[in-house]
């Protein structure tokens, strides 16, 4: 059987809006991925541990609260600390363009802002995932 | 990384990687299982099944917490359906179990069905073994109880809970689903809703019909045996008949954590009962047997595929059938002679 790409879709922090995360989750499912959705209000520790238990290839973070400069790098660090060196970490949400370089420097591979077609996320994962 | 060795030393990442190898049928999965096998057989396996929306994940969460409170470690395998159209899946069972994520005594893994052709029951059984070897005391396998492969998964459990909710149609639905036969315990969730008591009554009634017919069948068999061997003075031995477990019907409200401790009590009672009357041993024997045949079948299929499908020989045969030069029966007979040397 061919390898399945497994993606953890997670919402770190306290905002309660997951429409975007759900739209992305569905698009990834329709692209043939296995999507593990963990629901709202996750701590970086919970996200990293879920990524470990599920042995995902990708962690996709969605955030609308503005806490991304703090939470995204935290998730990256915890995931790497747990020994998952190859896991692709991407983010999306209401994120100002000016914040993106710092996030990328912190290890977030790509950041998708409002207006991105879901196919762009799928294509990015297919092109960059180490499965 | 030596996955089996690190798993046995307690690495969670290794356990996770082992399950991935099993799921994807990586060649190394066989070697991992070989090394883990001697370390299996300690965990008690609990199957939880029922229709979508019955509250299986919520109940699993509550049961796991109750076992944790009792000092047991818990492994959870949550199976959700894969889309037959895209091959993708949304595995959402963790949403109900978030508080367990950071408990080091719990390991949760979501699996997609990936089409039942992939031998899901065999893969789930191996994932259970990996968690068993890792040292989990209780392993909960949670799955939607519809379709053959899901029923097969549940057959891998020592104790199976069927979870039902009021308002999902009349008692005929329960018979139709074939779900009555697989339950050792029946759990009526959301029992604060209207119709819960009616559902309890209906299930009880059907279980009694079931129990009645089983008793009748048993008595008839015993009489037949007694008649046949009456010269040997074989009589009916009450104590020799394997005890019949009448599945209890138990009401809970999983969201409110109501009735969970009692449910765990019933599961323990069932465990003790089947251990006592030998049913646990019989179930595990049957399982080992099925498993061995499954593995053998899978290998033989792979061998056939390598021998005649992948190298194009099959296409050649098909062409000669179509030209009426030979027929499938002759070819299969020849192939068997060739392969089973």
Coordinates of C-alpha atoms in Angstrom, one line a residue:
Chain A
X1 CA 0.0 0.0 0.0
X2 CA 1.2 3.5 -0.8
X3 CA 2.3 5.8 1.9
X4 CA -0.5 8.1 3.2
X5 CA 0.3 11.7 4.0
X6 CA -0.9 12.4 7.5
X7 CA -1.6 15.9 8.6
X8 CA -2.4 17.3 12.0
X9 CA -4.6 20.3 11.8
X10 CA -4.5 22.2 15.1
X11 CA -5.7 25.5 16.5
X12 CA -3.2 26.8 19.1
X13 CA -4.3 29.5 21.5
X14 CA -7.6 30.8 22.6
X15 CA -9.5 32.0 19.6
X16 CA -12.7 30.0 19.0
X17 CA -13.0 30.3 15.2
X18 CA -12.2 27.1 13.3
X19 CA -14.1 27.7 10.1
X20 CA -10.8 28.2 8.3
X21 CA -9.2 25.2 9.9
X22 CA -12.2 23.0 8.9
X23 CA -12.2 24.3 5.3
X24 CA -8.5 23.4 5.0
X25 CA -9.1 20.1 6.7
X26 CA -11.7 19.2 4.1
X27 CA -9.6 20.3 1.2
X28 CA -6.7 18.1 2.5
X29 CA -9.0 15.2 2.9
X30 CA -10.3 15.6 -0.6
X31 CA -6.7 15.6 -1.8
X32 CA -6.4 12.1 -0.3
X33 CA -4.6 13.0 2.9
X34 CA -5.4 11.6 6.4
X35 CA -6.3 14.6 8.5
X36 CA -6.3 14.5 12.2
X37 CA -8.2 17.3 13.6
X38 CA -7.8 18.1 17.3
X39 CA -10.3 20.8 17.9
X40 CA -10.1 24.2 19.5
X41 CA -7.9 25.8 22.1
X42 CA -4.8 23.6 22.1
X43 CA -1.6 24.3 23.9
X44 CA 1.7 23.9 22.0
X45 CA 2.4 20.9 24.3
X46 CA -0.8 19.2 23.3
X47 CA -0.2 19.8 19.6
X48 CA 3.4 18.5 19.7
X49 CA 2.3 15.4 21.7
X50 CA -0.6 14.7 19.3
X51 CA 1.8 15.0 16.4
X52 CA 4.1 12.5 18.0
X53 CA 1.3 9.9 18.8
X54 CA -0.2 10.3 15.3
X55 CA 3.2 10.2 13.5
X56 CA 2.1 12.9 11.1
X57 CA 4.1 14.2 8.2
X58 CA 2.7 17.7 8.5
X59 CA 1.5 20.0 11.3
X60 CA -0.8 22.7 10.0
X61 CA -1.6 25.5 12.5
X62 CA -4.5 27.9 12.3
X63 CA -4.7 31.0 14.3
X64 CA -6.7 34.2 14.3
X65 CA -5.9 35.7 17.6
X66 CA -2.6 37.3 16.9
X67 CA -0.6 35.1 19.2
X68 CA 1.2 33.5 16.3
X69 CA 4.7 35.1 17.0
X70 CA 4.6 33.3 20.4
X71 CA 2.8 30.1 19.7
X72 CA 4.1 29.0 16.2
X73 CA 7.8 29.0 17.2
X74 CA 6.8 27.2 20.4
X75 CA 5.1 24.4 18.5
X76 CA 8.1 24.1 16.1
X77 CA 10.5 23.8 19.1
X78 CA 8.5 21.2 20.9
X79 CA 7.9 19.1 17.8
X80 CA 11.7 19.1 17.1
X81 CA 12.5 18.3 20.7
X82 CA 10.4 15.2 20.5
X83 CA 12.6 13.9 17.7
X84 CA 10.4 14.7 14.7
X85 CA 13.0 16.4 12.6
X86 CA 11.3 15.9 9.3
X87 CA 7.8 17.0 10.1
X88 CA 6.7 19.9 7.9
X89 CA 5.2 22.7 9.9
X90 CA 2.9 25.3 8.2
X91 CA 0.6 28.0 9.4
X92 CA -2.4 30.0 8.4
X93 CA -4.8 32.6 9.5
X94 CA -4.9 36.4 10.0
X95 CA -1.2 37.0 10.0
X96 CA 0.4 40.3 8.9
X97 CA 2.9 40.0 6.1
X98 CA 5.5 41.7 8.3
X99 CA 5.4 38.8 10.8
X100 CA 6.0 36.1 8.2
X101 CA 9.8 36.4 7.9
X102 CA 10.3 35.9 11.6
X103 CA 8.0 32.9 11.6
X104 CA 9.8 31.3 8.7
X105 CA 13.1 31.9 10.5
X106 CA 11.7 30.1 13.5
X107 CA 11.0 27.0 11.4
X108 CA 7.5 27.5 10.0
X109 CA 7.9 26.4 6.4
X110 CA 5.1 28.4 4.9
X111 CA 2.4 30.8 6.0
X112 CA -0.9 31.1 4.2
X113 CA -3.0 34.2 4.7
X114 CA -6.6 34.9 3.9
X115 CA -7.5 34.6 0.2
X116 CA -5.2 31.6 -0.4
X117 CA -6.9 29.0 -2.5
X118 CA -6.9 25.6 -0.7
X119 CA -5.2 24.1 -3.7
X120 CA -2.1 26.2 -2.9
X121 CA -1.9 24.5 0.5
X122 CA -2.3 21.0 -1.0
X123 CA 0.3 21.7 -3.6
X124 CA 2.8 23.1 -1.1
X125 CA 2.4 20.0 1.1
X126 CA 2.8 17.6 -1.9
X127 CA 5.9 19.5 -3.0
X128 CA 7.6 19.7 0.4
X129 CA 6.5 16.8 2.5
X130 CA 9.1 14.2 3.5
X131 CA 7.1 11.1 3.5
Chain B
X1 CA 16.5 3.8 14.6
X2 CA 15.8 0.3 15.9
X3 CA 12.1 0.7 16.3
X4 CA 11.3 -2.5 18.2
X5 CA 14.2 -2.1 20.7
X6 CA 13.3 1.6 21.4
X7 CA 9.6 0.7 21.7
X8 CA 10.4 -1.9 24.3
X9 CA 12.5 0.6 26.1
X10 CA 9.5 2.9 26.3
X11 CA 10.0 5.4 23.4
X12 CA 6.7 6.9 22.5
X13 CA 8.1 8.0 19.1
X14 CA 9.1 4.4 18.4
X15 CA 5.6 3.1 19.2
X16 CA 4.2 5.8 16.9
X17 CA 6.7 4.8 14.1
X18 CA 5.9 1.1 14.6
X19 CA 2.2 1.7 14.1
X20 CA 3.0 3.7 10.9
X21 CA 5.1 0.8 9.6
X22 CA 2.2 -1.6 10.3
X23 CA -0.4 0.7 8.7
X24 CA 1.7 1.4 5.5
X25 CA 2.8 -2.3 5.3
X26 CA 6.5 -1.3 5.3
X27 CA 8.7 -4.3 4.8
X28 CA 10.3 -3.6 8.3
X29 CA 6.9 -4.1 9.9
X30 CA 7.4 -7.8 9.9
X31 CA 10.7 -7.7 11.7
X32 CA 9.2 -5.2 14.2
X33 CA 6.3 -7.6 14.9
X34 CA 8.7 -10.6 15.2
X35 CA 10.6 -8.8 18.0
X36 CA 7.5 -7.5 19.7
X37 CA 5.5 -10.7 19.7
X38 CA 7.1 -12.3 22.7
X39 CA 6.3 -9.2 24.7
X40 CA 2.5 -9.3 24.0
X41 CA -0.4 -10.9 25.7
X42 CA -0.6 -8.8 28.9
X43 CA -3.1 -6.1 27.9
X44 CA -6.8 -6.4 28.2
X45 CA -8.5 -5.3 24.9
X46 CA -11.8 -3.5 25.1
X47 CA -13.8 -2.9 21.9
X48 CA -16.2 0.0 21.7
X49 CA -18.6 0.1 18.7
X50 CA -21.8 1.7 17.7
X51 CA -23.4 4.1 15.1
X52 CA -21.9 7.5 14.3
X53 CA -22.8 10.1 16.9
X54 CA -23.6 7.6 19.6
X55 CA -20.8 9.0 21.7
X56 CA -18.1 6.4 21.3
X57 CA -15.2 8.9 21.5
X58 CA -16.6 10.7 24.5
X59 CA -17.2 7.3 26.3
X60 CA -13.7 6.2 25.4
X61 CA -12.4 9.3 27.0
X62 CA -14.3 8.8 30.2
X63 CA -13.5 5.1 30.4
X64 CA -9.8 5.8 29.8
X65 CA -9.9 8.4 32.6
X66 CA -11.6 5.9 35.0
X67 CA -8.9 3.3 34.3
X68 CA -6.2 6.0 34.8
X69 CA -7.7 6.8 38.1
X70 CA -7.4 3.1 39.0
X71 CA -3.7 3.3 38.1
X72 CA -3.8 1.5 34.7
X73 CA -2.1 2.7 31.6
X74 CA -4.2 3.0 28.5
X75 CA -3.7 2.7 24.8
X76 CA -6.5 3.9 22.4
X77 CA -6.9 3.1 18.8
X78 CA -9.6 5.2 17.2
X79 CA -10.7 4.1 13.7
X80 CA -12.6 6.4 11.4
X81 CA -13.8 5.8 7.9
X82 CA -11.7 6.7 4.9
X83 CA -13.5 8.3 2.0
X84 CA -14.0 5.7 -0.8
X85 CA -13.9 8.5 -3.3
X86 CA -10.7 10.4 -2.5
X87 CA -8.9 8.0 -0.2
X88 CA -8.7 10.8 2.3
X89 CA -10.1 10.9 5.8
X90 CA -10.8 13.3 8.7
X91 CA -9.9 11.6 11.9
X92 CA -11.7 13.6 14.6
X93 CA -11.8 11.3 17.6
X94 CA -9.1 13.1 19.4
X95 CA -11.3 16.2 19.8
X96 CA -13.1 14.3 22.6
X97 CA -9.9 13.2 24.2
X98 CA -7.8 16.3 24.4
X99 CA -7.3 16.2 28.1
X100 CA -5.7 12.7 27.8
X101 CA -3.1 14.0 25.3
X102 CA -0.7 15.2 27.9
X103 CA -1.2 12.2 30.2
X104 CA 2.0 10.1 29.8
X105 CA 0.0 6.9 30.7
X106 CA -2.2 7.3 27.6
X107 CA -1.3 6.8 24.0
X108 CA -4.0 7.6 21.4
X109 CA -3.6 6.7 17.7
X110 CA -6.2 7.5 15.0
X111 CA -6.4 5.2 12.0
X112 CA -8.4 5.5 8.8
X113 CA -10.1 2.4 7.4
X114 CA -8.3 2.9 4.0
X115 CA -10.7 0.6 2.3
X116 CA -11.3 -2.8 3.9
X117 CA -9.3 -4.5 1.2
X118 CA -6.2 -3.3 3.0
X119 CA -6.7 -5.9 5.8
X120 CA -7.7 -3.3 8.4
X121 CA -8.5 -5.9 11.0
X122 CA -5.1 -7.4 10.7
X123 CA -3.4 -4.0 10.9
X124 CA -5.5 -3.0 13.9
X125 CA -4.6 -6.3 15.6
X126 CA -0.9 -5.5 15.0
X127 CA -1.3 -2.0 16.3
X128 CA -2.9 -3.5 19.5
X129 CA 0.1 -5.8 19.8
X130 CA 2.5 -2.9 19.5
X131 CA 0.7 -1.0 22.3
X132 CA 0.6 -4.3 24.3
X133 CA 4.3 -4.8 24.0
X134 CA 4.9 -1.1 24.9
X135 CA 3.3 -2.0 28.2
X136 CA -0.3 -0.7 28.1
X137 CA -2.6 -2.4 30.6
X138 CA -5.9 -1.6 28.8
X139 CA -6.2 -1.1 25.1
X140 CA -9.4 0.4 23.8
X141 CA -10.3 -0.1 20.1
X142 CA -13.0 2.3 19.0
X143 CA -14.8 2.0 15.7
X144 CA -18.0 2.6 13.9
X145 CA -19.8 -0.8 14.1
X146 CA -21.0 -1.1 10.5
X147 CA -19.5 -3.2 7.8
X148 CA -17.6 -6.4 7.9
X149 CA -14.2 -5.0 8.6
X150 CA -15.4 -3.1 11.6
X151 CA -17.1 -6.1 13.0
X152 CA -13.8 -8.0 12.5
X153 CA -11.9 -5.4 14.4
X154 CA -14.3 -5.7 17.3
X155 CA -13.8 -9.5 17.2
X156 CA -10.2 -8.8 18.2
X157 CA -11.4 -7.5 21.6
X158 CA -11.7 -9.5 24.8
X159 CA -14.8 -7.5 25.9
X160 CA -17.0 -5.6 23.4
X161 CA -19.2 -2.8 24.3
X162 CA -22.0 -1.8 21.9
X163 CA -23.1 1.7 22.4
X164 CA -26.6 2.9 21.4
X165 CA -28.6 6.0 21.9
X166 CA -32.3 6.7 22.0
X167 CA -34.1 8.1 19.0
X168 CA -32.3 6.1 16.3
X169 CA -35.2 4.0 15.1
X170 CA -37.1 1.1 16.5
X171 CA -35.8 -2.2 17.8
X172 CA -35.8 -3.7 14.3
X173 CA -32.8 -1.5 13.5
X174 CA -30.8 -3.1 16.2
X175 CA -31.5 -6.6 14.9
X176 CA -30.8 -5.5 11.3
X177 CA -27.4 -4.2 12.1
X178 CA -26.3 -7.5 13.4
X179 CA -25.0 -5.6 16.3
X180 CA -26.8 -7.6 19.0
X181 CA -24.5 -10.6 18.4
X182 CA -21.2 -8.9 19.0
X183 CA -22.0 -7.1 22.3
X184 CA -20.8 -8.3 25.7
X185 CA -22.1 -5.2 27.2
X186 CA -24.8 -2.8 25.9
X187 CA -24.4 0.8 26.8
X188 CA -27.3 3.2 26.4
X189 CA -25.6 6.6 26.1
X190 CA -27.4 10.0 26.3
X191 CA -29.8 8.2 28.6
X192 CA -31.1 11.6 29.9
X193 CA -32.9 11.9 26.6
X194 CA -36.5 10.7 25.9
X195 CA -36.9 7.2 24.9
X196 CA -33.9 5.8 26.8
X197 CA -35.9 3.5 29.0
X198 CA -37.9 2.3 26.1
X199 CA -34.6 1.4 24.3
X200 CA -33.3 -0.4 27.4
X201 CA -36.5 -2.4 27.5
X202 CA -36.3 -3.3 23.8
X203 CA -32.7 -4.3 23.9
X204 CA -33.4 -6.4 27.1
X205 CA -36.3 -8.1 25.4
X206 CA -34.2 -9.0 22.4
X207 CA -31.4 -10.2 24.5
X208 CA -33.7 -12.5 26.4
X209 CA -35.1 -13.9 23.2
X210 CA -31.5 -14.6 22.2
X211 CA -30.7 -16.1 25.6
X212 CA -33.9 -18.2 25.4
X213 CA -33.0 -19.7 22.0
X214 CA -29.4 -20.3 23.1
X215 CA -30.6 -22.2 26.2
X216 CA -33.0 -24.2 24.1
X217 CA -30.3 -25.0 21.6
X218 CA -28.0 -26.1 24.3
X219 CA -30.6 -28.2 26.1
X220 CA -31.4 -29.9 22.8
X221 CA -27.8 -30.7 22.1
X222 CA -27.3 -32.0 25.6
X223 CA -30.3 -34.3 25.2
X224 CA -29.1 -35.5 21.9
X225 CA -25.7 -36.3 23.4
X226 CA -27.3 -38.0 26.3
X227 CA -29.6 -40.1 24.1
X228 CA -26.7 -41.1 21.8
X229 CA -24.5 -42.1 24.7
X230 CA -27.1 -43.3 27.1
X231 CA -25.4 -46.6 27.3
X232 CA -22.4 -44.8 28.7
X233 CA -24.6 -43.2 31.3
X234 CA -23.9 -39.7 30.2
X235 CA -26.3 -37.4 31.8
X236 CA -26.8 -33.7 31.7
X237 CA -24.2 -31.9 33.8
X238 CA -25.3 -28.5 34.8
X239 CA -21.7 -27.6 35.8
X240 CA -20.2 -29.0 32.6
X241 CA -22.2 -26.6 30.4
X242 CA -20.3 -23.4 29.6
X243 CA -22.0 -20.6 31.5
X244 CA -24.0 -18.2 29.4
X245 CA -23.2 -14.5 29.8
X246 CA -26.4 -12.5 29.4
X247 CA -25.1 -9.1 28.3
X248 CA -26.2 -6.4 30.7
X249 CA -27.8 -3.2 29.4
X250 CA -26.4 -0.2 31.2
X251 CA -27.4 3.4 31.0
X252 CA -24.8 6.2 31.0
X253 CA -24.5 9.9 30.2
X254 CA -20.9 10.0 29.0
X255 CA -20.8 13.8 28.8
X256 CA -21.6 14.1 32.5
X257 CA -19.5 11.1 33.4
X258 CA -22.6 9.4 34.8
X259 CA -22.6 5.6 35.1
X260 CA -19.0 5.2 34.0
X261 CA -17.6 3.6 37.2
X262 CA -20.4 1.1 37.1
X263 CA -19.7 0.4 33.4
X264 CA -16.0 -0.3 34.3
X265 CA -17.4 -2.6 37.0
X266 CA -19.4 -4.5 34.4
X267 CA -16.4 -4.8 32.1
X268 CA -14.4 -6.3 35.0
X269 CA -17.2 -8.7 35.8
X270 CA -17.3 -9.8 32.2
X271 CA -13.5 -10.2 32.1
X272 CA -13.7 -12.4 35.3
X273 CA -16.6 -14.4 33.9
X274 CA -15.0 -15.3 30.6
X275 CA -11.7 -16.0 32.3
X276 CA -13.5 -18.4 34.6
X277 CA -15.5 -20.3 32.1
X278 CA -12.7 -20.5 29.5
X279 CA -14.3 -18.2 27.0
X280 CA -11.3 -15.8 27.1
X281 CA -9.0 -18.6 26.3
X282 CA -11.3 -19.7 23.4
X283 CA -11.5 -16.2 22.1
X284 CA -7.8 -15.7 22.1
X285 CA -7.2 -19.1 20.5
X286 CA -9.7 -18.3 17.8
X287 CA -8.0 -14.9 17.3
X288 CA -4.5 -16.5 17.1
X289 CA -5.8 -18.9 14.5
X290 CA -7.5 -16.2 12.4
X291 CA -4.5 -14.1 12.6
X292 CA -2.1 -16.8 11.4
X293 CA -4.4 -17.5 8.4
X294 CA -4.7 -13.8 7.7
X295 CA -1.0 -13.4 7.5
X296 CA -0.6 -16.5 5.4
X297 CA -3.3 -15.3 3.0
X298 CA -1.7 -11.9 2.7
X299 CA 1.7 -13.4 1.9
X300 CA 0.3 -15.8 -0.6
X301 CA -1.6 -13.0 -2.3
X302 CA 1.5 -10.9 -2.4
X303 CA 3.4 -13.9 -3.9
X304 CA 0.8 -14.4 -6.6
X305 CA 0.9 -10.7 -7.4
X306 CA 4.7 -10.8 -7.7
X307 CA 4.7 -14.0 -9.6
X308 CA 2.1 -13.4 -12.3
X309 CA 0.5 -9.9 -12.0
X310 CA 3.4 -7.4 -11.8
X311 CA 5.5 -9.1 -14.5
X312 CA 2.7 -9.0 -17.0
X313 CA 2.2 -12.8 -17.3
X314 CA -1.4 -12.4 -16.3
X315 CA -2.1 -10.2 -19.4
X316 CA -0.5 -12.9 -21.6
X317 CA -2.8 -15.6 -20.1
X318 CA -5.8 -13.4 -20.5
X319 CA -5.0 -12.9 -24.1
X320 CA -4.7 -16.6 -24.7
X321 CA -8.1 -17.2 -23.1
X322 CA -9.6 -14.7 -25.3
X323 CA -8.1 -16.3 -28.4
X324 CA -9.4 -19.7 -27.0
X325 CA -5.9 -21.1 -27.0
X326 CA -6.2 -22.2 -23.4
X327 CA -8.5 -21.7 -20.4
X328 CA -8.1 -20.4 -16.9
X329 CA -8.5 -23.8 -15.3
X330 CA -5.6 -25.3 -17.1
X331 CA -3.4 -22.3 -16.5
X332 CA -4.2 -22.2 -12.8
X333 CA -3.5 -25.9 -12.3
X334 CA -0.1 -25.4 -14.0
X335 CA 0.7 -22.3 -12.0
X336 CA -0.1 -24.1 -8.8
X337 CA 2.2 -26.9 -9.7
X338 CA 4.9 -24.3 -10.5
X339 CA 4.4 -22.2 -7.3
X340 CA 3.8 -24.9 -4.7
X341 CA 6.9 -26.9 -5.4

